[in-house]
């Protein structure tokens, strides 16, 4: 068995967490769907898109069709992050925000651009920490936007330090009760948490084959919708907005099937969304009490 260095041992507590970190340190799936889209304007996302695509990109010269699709997919992913930030409420330049599972940093940079405030990203992938901190330097914002090799279940940041926290499609890797306990500790009273996630629809019963397929593809464990609200209620996080984004994300997946960068996960997403076993949800919640 490979020995991990002491710092790594302090951040990664379980063999599951080690396997998630290994996945994101060396993505076994084709990662070009993220890097090629990121090269469009230097914002590298690890989440999906929302909104109506301009389907005219499919017409016109064949030699440049794939580039047009890439630009359109990237535009829809940026629109998703922008919607998430819309729900953070009144954030001032002196505030501090945290990105739980910050990936290559896309949403963190957008938040800093919009609010002018400090943003701390945490991820258990050392590769992602390095990539995102390089981006911060390159963008000239390294004094305000920093990425840390830390576990979002146990960040080590001070209690009450954060005005806002978000997770952009990262909650399917962790226990929600543990996560929201930590977020509730980190948020100042009245602080806001915003989550965009894919969740299984427990109104429809147990998990579907398509949802299990998505879990297997990414090595994650998608939670049922009800669990989000139970875990929030248990940790003084009171929902203020709940938006079902399922219909708004289906066109993104349809367009992604037309891209040369499609990874094969498109079909289970479309099946799961269309059969109603899976939902794309935004939840914004306020921390009540101290
Ligand atoms: C997308 O990342 C998000 C995840 C892997 C977490 C799972 C999300 C769910 C809603 C179930 P990505 O941008 O790296 O994925 P891809 O490479 O497929 O674009
Ligand atoms: Mg992606």
mmCIF file of C-alpha atoms in Angstrom, residues 45-140:
data_model
loop_
_atom_site.group_PDB
_atom_site.id
_atom_site.type_symbol
_atom_site.label_atom_id
_atom_site.label_comp_id
_atom_site.label_asym_id
_atom_site.label_seq_id
_atom_site.Cartn_x
_atom_site.Cartn_y
_atom_site.Cartn_z
ATOM 1 C CA UNK A 45 -15.916 24.677 -14.579
ATOM 2 C CA UNK A 46 -16.773 21.296 -13.100
ATOM 3 C CA UNK A 47 -20.523 21.505 -13.325
ATOM 4 C CA UNK A 48 -23.258 21.430 -15.924
ATOM 5 C CA UNK A 49 -25.234 24.092 -17.761
ATOM 6 C CA UNK A 50 -28.669 25.684 -17.778
ATOM 7 C CA UNK A 51 -30.760 27.743 -20.171
ATOM 8 C CA UNK A 52 -31.727 27.695 -23.806
ATOM 9 C CA UNK A 53 -28.897 26.937 -26.194
ATOM 10 C CA UNK A 54 -28.653 28.805 -29.455
ATOM 11 C CA UNK A 55 -29.324 25.840 -31.734
ATOM 12 C CA UNK A 56 -28.122 27.777 -34.781
ATOM 13 C CA UNK A 57 -24.617 26.631 -33.687
ATOM 14 C CA UNK A 58 -25.526 23.259 -35.214
ATOM 15 C CA UNK A 59 -25.975 24.871 -38.620
ATOM 16 C CA UNK A 60 -23.379 26.725 -40.685
ATOM 17 C CA UNK A 61 -19.905 25.547 -41.724
ATOM 18 C CA UNK A 62 -19.156 21.995 -40.614
ATOM 19 C CA UNK A 63 -15.455 22.791 -40.166
ATOM 20 C CA UNK A 64 -16.207 25.041 -37.172
ATOM 21 C CA UNK A 65 -19.373 23.345 -35.809
ATOM 22 C CA UNK A 66 -17.569 21.637 -32.932
ATOM 23 C CA UNK A 67 -16.017 24.921 -31.775
ATOM 24 C CA UNK A 68 -19.422 26.578 -31.833
ATOM 25 C CA UNK A 69 -20.876 23.747 -29.711
ATOM 26 C CA UNK A 70 -18.010 24.082 -27.210
ATOM 27 C CA UNK A 71 -18.596 27.820 -26.860
ATOM 28 C CA UNK A 72 -22.305 27.297 -26.367
ATOM 29 C CA UNK A 73 -21.865 24.548 -23.744
ATOM 30 C CA UNK A 74 -19.410 26.798 -21.918
ATOM 31 C CA UNK A 75 -21.856 29.712 -22.024
ATOM 32 C CA UNK A 76 -24.550 27.515 -20.427
ATOM 33 C CA UNK A 77 -22.164 26.320 -17.690
ATOM 34 C CA UNK A 78 -21.215 29.917 -16.897
ATOM 35 C CA UNK A 79 -24.929 30.815 -16.783
ATOM 36 C CA UNK A 80 -25.418 28.064 -14.182
ATOM 37 C CA UNK A 81 -22.678 29.500 -11.935
ATOM 38 C CA UNK A 82 -24.086 32.962 -12.413
ATOM 39 C CA UNK A 83 -27.517 31.792 -11.224
ATOM 40 C CA UNK A 84 -25.909 30.225 -8.161
ATOM 41 C CA UNK A 85 -24.221 33.549 -7.311
ATOM 42 C CA UNK A 86 -27.522 35.406 -7.799
ATOM 43 C CA UNK A 87 -28.791 33.483 -4.759
ATOM 44 C CA UNK A 88 -25.964 34.435 -2.384
ATOM 45 C CA UNK A 89 -27.792 37.635 -1.407
ATOM 46 C CA UNK A 90 -26.123 40.834 -0.304
ATOM 47 C CA UNK A 91 -22.376 40.182 -0.348
ATOM 48 C CA UNK A 92 -20.000 43.106 0.311
ATOM 49 C CA UNK A 93 -16.332 43.501 -0.665
ATOM 50 C CA UNK A 94 -15.323 43.044 2.989
ATOM 51 C CA UNK A 95 -17.144 39.708 3.274
ATOM 52 C CA UNK A 96 -15.640 36.263 2.964
ATOM 53 C CA UNK A 97 -17.067 33.402 0.904
ATOM 54 C CA UNK A 98 -16.204 29.733 0.734
ATOM 55 C CA UNK A 99 -16.482 27.354 -2.221
ATOM 56 C CA UNK A 100 -16.934 23.782 -0.965
ATOM 57 C CA UNK A 101 -15.315 21.488 -3.524
ATOM 58 C CA UNK A 102 -13.817 24.249 -5.643
ATOM 59 C CA UNK A 103 -12.551 22.209 -8.600
ATOM 60 C CA UNK A 104 -10.505 24.242 -11.058
ATOM 61 C CA UNK A 105 -11.901 27.437 -9.548
ATOM 62 C CA UNK A 106 -14.457 28.687 -12.101
ATOM 63 C CA UNK A 107 -17.262 29.639 -9.699
ATOM 64 C CA UNK A 108 -14.809 31.130 -7.162
ATOM 65 C CA UNK A 109 -13.352 33.516 -9.759
ATOM 66 C CA UNK A 110 -16.821 34.555 -10.878
ATOM 67 C CA UNK A 111 -17.789 35.275 -7.250
ATOM 68 C CA UNK A 112 -14.706 37.434 -6.696
ATOM 69 C CA UNK A 113 -15.362 39.264 -9.956
ATOM 70 C CA UNK A 114 -18.951 39.960 -8.973
ATOM 71 C CA UNK A 115 -18.586 40.836 -5.280
ATOM 72 C CA UNK A 116 -14.956 41.943 -5.062
ATOM 73 C CA UNK A 117 -14.540 39.931 -1.881
ATOM 74 C CA UNK A 118 -12.240 37.237 -0.535
ATOM 75 C CA UNK A 119 -13.076 33.721 -1.708
ATOM 76 C CA UNK A 120 -11.559 30.585 -0.198
ATOM 77 C CA UNK A 121 -11.916 27.389 -2.178
ATOM 78 C CA UNK A 122 -11.380 23.987 -0.584
ATOM 79 C CA UNK A 123 -10.854 20.723 -2.392
ATOM 80 C CA UNK A 124 -9.390 17.336 -1.520
ATOM 81 C CA UNK A 125 -7.629 17.162 -4.884
ATOM 82 C CA UNK A 126 -4.064 18.476 -4.671
ATOM 83 C CA UNK A 127 -4.019 18.690 -8.458
ATOM 84 C CA UNK A 128 -7.050 21.004 -8.390
ATOM 85 C CA UNK A 129 -5.522 23.173 -5.647
ATOM 86 C CA UNK A 130 -2.417 23.659 -7.799
ATOM 87 C CA UNK A 131 -4.369 24.310 -10.986
ATOM 88 C CA UNK A 132 -6.743 26.826 -9.398
ATOM 89 C CA UNK A 133 -3.998 28.723 -7.510
ATOM 90 C CA UNK A 134 -2.079 29.027 -10.795
ATOM 91 C CA UNK A 135 -5.223 30.462 -12.370
ATOM 92 C CA UNK A 136 -5.548 32.933 -9.497
ATOM 93 C CA UNK A 137 -1.987 34.151 -10.120
ATOM 94 C CA UNK A 138 -2.571 34.332 -13.850
ATOM 95 C CA UNK A 139 -5.766 36.354 -13.315
ATOM 96 C CA UNK A 140 -4.016 38.699 -10.851
#
